[in-house]
Structures are given as structure tokens and as C-alpha cells.
mmCIF file of C-alpha atoms and ligand atoms in Angstrom:
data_model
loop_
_atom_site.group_PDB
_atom_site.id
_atom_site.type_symbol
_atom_site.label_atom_id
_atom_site.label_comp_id
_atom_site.label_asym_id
_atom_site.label_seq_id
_atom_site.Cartn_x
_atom_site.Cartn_y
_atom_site.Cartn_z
ATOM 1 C CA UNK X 239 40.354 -94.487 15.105
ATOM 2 C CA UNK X 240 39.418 -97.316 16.900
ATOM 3 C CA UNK X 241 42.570 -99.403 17.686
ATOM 4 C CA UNK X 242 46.097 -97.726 19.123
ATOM 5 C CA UNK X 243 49.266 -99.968 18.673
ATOM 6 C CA UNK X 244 52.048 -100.242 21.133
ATOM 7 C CA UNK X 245 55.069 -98.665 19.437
ATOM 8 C CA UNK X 246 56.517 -98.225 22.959
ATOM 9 C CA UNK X 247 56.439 -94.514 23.223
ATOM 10 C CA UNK X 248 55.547 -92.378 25.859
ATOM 11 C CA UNK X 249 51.990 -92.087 25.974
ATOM 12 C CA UNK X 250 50.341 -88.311 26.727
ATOM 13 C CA UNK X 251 46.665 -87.268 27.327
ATOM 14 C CA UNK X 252 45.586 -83.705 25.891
ATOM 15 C CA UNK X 253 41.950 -83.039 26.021
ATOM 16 C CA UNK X 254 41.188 -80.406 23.582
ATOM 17 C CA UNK X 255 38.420 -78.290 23.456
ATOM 18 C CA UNK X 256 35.892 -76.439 20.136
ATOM 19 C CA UNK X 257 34.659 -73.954 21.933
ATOM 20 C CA UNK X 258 31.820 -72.718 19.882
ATOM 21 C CA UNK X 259 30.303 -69.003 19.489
ATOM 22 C CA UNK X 260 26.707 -68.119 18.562
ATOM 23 C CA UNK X 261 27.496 -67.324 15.406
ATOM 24 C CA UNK X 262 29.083 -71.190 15.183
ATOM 25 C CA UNK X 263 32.532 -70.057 14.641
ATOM 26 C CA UNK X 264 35.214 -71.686 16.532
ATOM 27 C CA UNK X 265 37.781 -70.482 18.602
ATOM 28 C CA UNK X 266 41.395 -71.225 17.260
ATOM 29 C CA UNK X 267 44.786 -70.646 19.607
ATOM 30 C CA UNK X 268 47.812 -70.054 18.047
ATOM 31 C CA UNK X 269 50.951 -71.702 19.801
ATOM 32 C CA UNK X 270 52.869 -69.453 21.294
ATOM 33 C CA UNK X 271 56.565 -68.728 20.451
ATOM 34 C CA UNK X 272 58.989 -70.988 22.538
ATOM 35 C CA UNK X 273 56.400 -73.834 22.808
ATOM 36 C CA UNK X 274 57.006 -76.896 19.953
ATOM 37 C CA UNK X 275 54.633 -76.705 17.005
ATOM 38 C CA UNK X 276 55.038 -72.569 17.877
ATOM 39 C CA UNK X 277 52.810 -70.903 15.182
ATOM 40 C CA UNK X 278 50.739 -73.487 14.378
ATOM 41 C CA UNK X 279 46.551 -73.119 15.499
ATOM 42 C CA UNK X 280 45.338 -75.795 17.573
ATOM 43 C CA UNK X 281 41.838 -76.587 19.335
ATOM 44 C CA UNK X 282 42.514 -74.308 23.422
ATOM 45 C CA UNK X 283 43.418 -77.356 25.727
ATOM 46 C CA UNK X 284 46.243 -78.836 27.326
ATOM 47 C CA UNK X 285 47.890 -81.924 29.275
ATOM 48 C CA UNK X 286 45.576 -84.130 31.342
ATOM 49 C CA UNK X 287 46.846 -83.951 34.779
ATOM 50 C CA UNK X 288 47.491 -87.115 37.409
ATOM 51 C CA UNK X 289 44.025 -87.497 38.583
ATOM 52 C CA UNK X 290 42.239 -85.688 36.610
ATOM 53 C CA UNK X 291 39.250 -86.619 33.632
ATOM 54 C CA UNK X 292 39.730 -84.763 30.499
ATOM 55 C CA UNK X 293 36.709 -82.605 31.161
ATOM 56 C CA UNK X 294 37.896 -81.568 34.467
ATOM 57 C CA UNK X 295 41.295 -80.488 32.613
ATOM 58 C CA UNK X 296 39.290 -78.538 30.251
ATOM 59 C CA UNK X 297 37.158 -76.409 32.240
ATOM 60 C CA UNK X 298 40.943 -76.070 34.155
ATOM 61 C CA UNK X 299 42.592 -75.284 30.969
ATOM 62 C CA UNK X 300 39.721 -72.825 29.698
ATOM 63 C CA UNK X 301 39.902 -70.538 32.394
ATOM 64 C CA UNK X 302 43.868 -70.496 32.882
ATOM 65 C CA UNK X 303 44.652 -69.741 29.023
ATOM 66 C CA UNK X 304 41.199 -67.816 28.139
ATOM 67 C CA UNK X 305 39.813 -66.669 31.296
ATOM 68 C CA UNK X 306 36.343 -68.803 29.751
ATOM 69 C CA UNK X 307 34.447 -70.307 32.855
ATOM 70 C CA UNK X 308 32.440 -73.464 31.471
ATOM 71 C CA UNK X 309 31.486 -76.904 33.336
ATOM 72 C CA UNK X 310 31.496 -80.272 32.497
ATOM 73 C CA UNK X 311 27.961 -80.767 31.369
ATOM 74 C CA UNK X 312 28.322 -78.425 29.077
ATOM 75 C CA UNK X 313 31.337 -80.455 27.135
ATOM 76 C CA UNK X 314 30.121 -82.534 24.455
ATOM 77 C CA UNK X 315 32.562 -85.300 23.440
ATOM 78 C CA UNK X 316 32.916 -85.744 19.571
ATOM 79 C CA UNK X 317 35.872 -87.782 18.370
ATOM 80 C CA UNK X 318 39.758 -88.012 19.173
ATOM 81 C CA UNK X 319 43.132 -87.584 17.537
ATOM 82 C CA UNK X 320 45.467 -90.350 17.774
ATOM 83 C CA UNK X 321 48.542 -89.536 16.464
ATOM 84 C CA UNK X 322 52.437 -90.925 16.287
ATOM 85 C CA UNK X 323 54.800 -87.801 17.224
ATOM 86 C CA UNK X 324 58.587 -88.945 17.688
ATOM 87 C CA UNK X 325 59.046 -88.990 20.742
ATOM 88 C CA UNK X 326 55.550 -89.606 21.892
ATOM 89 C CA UNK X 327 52.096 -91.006 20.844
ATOM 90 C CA UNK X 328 49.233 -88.461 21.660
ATOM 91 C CA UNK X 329 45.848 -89.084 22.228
ATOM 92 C CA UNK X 330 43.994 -86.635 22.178
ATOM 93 C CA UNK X 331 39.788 -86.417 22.989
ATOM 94 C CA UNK X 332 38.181 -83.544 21.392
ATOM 95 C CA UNK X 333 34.896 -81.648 23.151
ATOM 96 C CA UNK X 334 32.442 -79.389 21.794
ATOM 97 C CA UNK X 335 31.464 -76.488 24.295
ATOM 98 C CA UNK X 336 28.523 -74.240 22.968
ATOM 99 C CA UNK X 337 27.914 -73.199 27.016
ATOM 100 C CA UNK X 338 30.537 -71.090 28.444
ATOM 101 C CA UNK X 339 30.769 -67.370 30.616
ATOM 102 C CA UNK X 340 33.509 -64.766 29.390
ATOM 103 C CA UNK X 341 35.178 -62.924 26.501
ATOM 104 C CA UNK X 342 38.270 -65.538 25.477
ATOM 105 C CA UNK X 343 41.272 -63.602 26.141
ATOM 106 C CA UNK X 344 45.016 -64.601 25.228
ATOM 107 C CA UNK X 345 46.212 -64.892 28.809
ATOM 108 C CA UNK X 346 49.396 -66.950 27.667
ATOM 109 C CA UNK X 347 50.010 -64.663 24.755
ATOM 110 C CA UNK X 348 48.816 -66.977 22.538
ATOM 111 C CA UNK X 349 46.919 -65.657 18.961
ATOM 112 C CA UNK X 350 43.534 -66.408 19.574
ATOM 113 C CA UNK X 351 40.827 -66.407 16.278
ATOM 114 C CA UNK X 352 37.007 -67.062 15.647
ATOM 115 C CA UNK X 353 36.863 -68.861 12.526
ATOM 116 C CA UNK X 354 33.896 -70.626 10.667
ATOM 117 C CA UNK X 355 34.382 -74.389 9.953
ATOM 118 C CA UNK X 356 35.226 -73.893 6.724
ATOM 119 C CA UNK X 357 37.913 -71.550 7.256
ATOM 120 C CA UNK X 358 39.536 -73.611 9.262
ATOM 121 C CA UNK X 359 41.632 -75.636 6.571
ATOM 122 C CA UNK X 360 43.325 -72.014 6.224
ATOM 123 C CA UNK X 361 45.150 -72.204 9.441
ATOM 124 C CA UNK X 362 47.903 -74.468 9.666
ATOM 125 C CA UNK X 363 47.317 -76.816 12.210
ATOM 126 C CA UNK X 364 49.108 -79.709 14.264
ATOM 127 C CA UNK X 365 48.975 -83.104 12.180
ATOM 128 C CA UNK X 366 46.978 -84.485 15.251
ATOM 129 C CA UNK X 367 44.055 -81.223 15.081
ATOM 130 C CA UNK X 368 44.048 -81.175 11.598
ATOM 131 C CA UNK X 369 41.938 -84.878 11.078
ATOM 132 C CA UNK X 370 39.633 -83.124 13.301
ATOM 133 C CA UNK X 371 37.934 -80.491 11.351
ATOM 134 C CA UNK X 372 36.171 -82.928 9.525
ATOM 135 C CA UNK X 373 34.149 -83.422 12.014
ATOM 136 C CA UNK X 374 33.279 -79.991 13.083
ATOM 137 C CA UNK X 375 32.124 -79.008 9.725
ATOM 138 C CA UNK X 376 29.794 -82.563 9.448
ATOM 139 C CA UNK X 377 28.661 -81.097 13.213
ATOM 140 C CA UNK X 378 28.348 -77.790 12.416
HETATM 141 O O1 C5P D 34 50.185 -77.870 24.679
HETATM 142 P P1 C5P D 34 51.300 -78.755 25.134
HETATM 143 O O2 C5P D 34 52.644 -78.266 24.658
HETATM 144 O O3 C5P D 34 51.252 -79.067 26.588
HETATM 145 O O4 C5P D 34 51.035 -80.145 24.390
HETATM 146 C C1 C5P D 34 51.973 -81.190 24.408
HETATM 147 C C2 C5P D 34 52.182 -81.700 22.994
HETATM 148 O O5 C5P D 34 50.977 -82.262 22.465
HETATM 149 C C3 C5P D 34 52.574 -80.618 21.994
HETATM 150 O O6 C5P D 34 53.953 -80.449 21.943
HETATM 151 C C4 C5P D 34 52.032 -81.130 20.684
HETATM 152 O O7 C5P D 34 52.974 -81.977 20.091
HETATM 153 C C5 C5P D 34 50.828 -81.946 21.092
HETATM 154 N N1 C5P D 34 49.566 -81.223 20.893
HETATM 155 C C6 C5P D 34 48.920 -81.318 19.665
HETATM 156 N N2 C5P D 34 47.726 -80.651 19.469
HETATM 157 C C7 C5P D 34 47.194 -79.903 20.478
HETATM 158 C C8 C5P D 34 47.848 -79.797 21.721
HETATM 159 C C9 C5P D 34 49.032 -80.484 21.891
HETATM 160 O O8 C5P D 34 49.381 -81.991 18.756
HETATM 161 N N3 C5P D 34 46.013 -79.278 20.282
#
């Protein structure tokens, strides 16, 4: 991705985060019921807030829906999903965290799952994640 087109939509900033275990399986969250795109796995992460850099969101966004305490030197960015939703255009930066404290636990009721890079095509994902796996298995 290396151009973004005005289409005049609402633009929104989710950093997203592969955290990584030591067995290299990633951590996939499964939207919650009541949330759009409920069901589907995505990379743990969430909305960029006023002010903030997407690293600073994730090490926010780590410990509020996991309870994982990480900093930002230990984020590695790898690529980003751009992607055309109806009513908005995402972008969305994707880290790789090897370096974190804490057993992840589902503290928004979300489904949370290890998987290894491969498995991943198995879960369905959000068209914006899904481009991304690509580059986890090349990484990993
Ligand atoms: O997680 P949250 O609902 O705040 O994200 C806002 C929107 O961004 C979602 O409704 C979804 O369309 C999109 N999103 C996504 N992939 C993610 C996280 C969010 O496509 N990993």
C-alpha cells in the first residue's frame, strides 16, 4: 500500500498489535458480540486516541483488553491495512510485540486464541486483518 485516495470518508486510526509467544504463535481476539464485525478474529488493538501515537495506544489497548503490560520499544512496526469500509476508510498500522509481562486474559469478553501463522487463514478475519497474515508468516 503505498498511496490512499480521497474518497471523502471519515478517516479512523486503529493500531493493531501481533503479539507473539515463544513458541511464535500469535495471539488472535475474537470480536465480541454487540461490536460490528462481532465473531470475526482480529489482531488485539483499538482506536488511536486524540493525541496519542499508535504505539502509545497499543501498550494502552494491551493492558485494558488483555491485562499484557508491554512498552514501546518493544513494538516492532511491520506493514499496514488500508482498507475502504462504507462508512469509513481505515488505516490501520500493524506491530509485532515478542516483549511483553502477563498471561493475555479476555477482559472484554472477547475469545482470545494462540494460533501458528499458518493457522491463521482458518479464522475468519476482518477484510482489513486478513491482507496481513502474509506478512506474519514471511516474518515468522
Ligand atoms: O475495535 P473497534 O470497533 O474500535 O474498531 C473500529 C472499526 O475498525 C471496526 O468496526 C472495524 O470495522 C475496524 N477494525 C478492523 N480490524 C481491526 C480493528 C478494527 O477492521 N483489527
Amino acid at each position: 500500500m503505498s498511496e490512499v485516495k480521497p474518497t471523502g470518508k471519515r478517516l479512523l486510526l486503529v493500531a493493531a498489535c501481533a503479539l507473539v509467544d515463544t513458541d511464535r504463535r500469535v495471539l488472535l481476539a475474537q470480536r465480541p458480540e454487540g461490536k460490528q464485525l462481532a465473531g470475526l478474529w482480529e489482531f488485539p488493538g483499538g482506536k488511536v486516541e486524540p493525541g496519542e501515537t499508535p504505539e502509545q495506544c497499543l501498550v494502552r489497548e494491551l493492558n485494558e483488553e488483555l491485562g499484557i503490560e508491554t512498552e514501546i520499544p518493544c513494538l516492532a512496526p511491520l506493514t499496514f491495512a488500508s482498507h475502504s469500509y462504507d462508512d469509513f476508510h481505515l488505516l490501520m498500522p500493524l506491530y509485532v510485540c515478542r516483549r511483553f509481562r502477563g498471561i493475555a486474559q479476555p477482559r472484554e469478553g472477547q475469545g482470545l486464541k494462540w494460533v501458528r501463522p499458518r493457522q491463521m487463514r482458518d479464522y475468519p478475519m476482518p477484510p482489513a486483518d486478513a491482507p496481513l497474515i502474509q506478512f506474519l508468516i514471511d516474518l515468522l
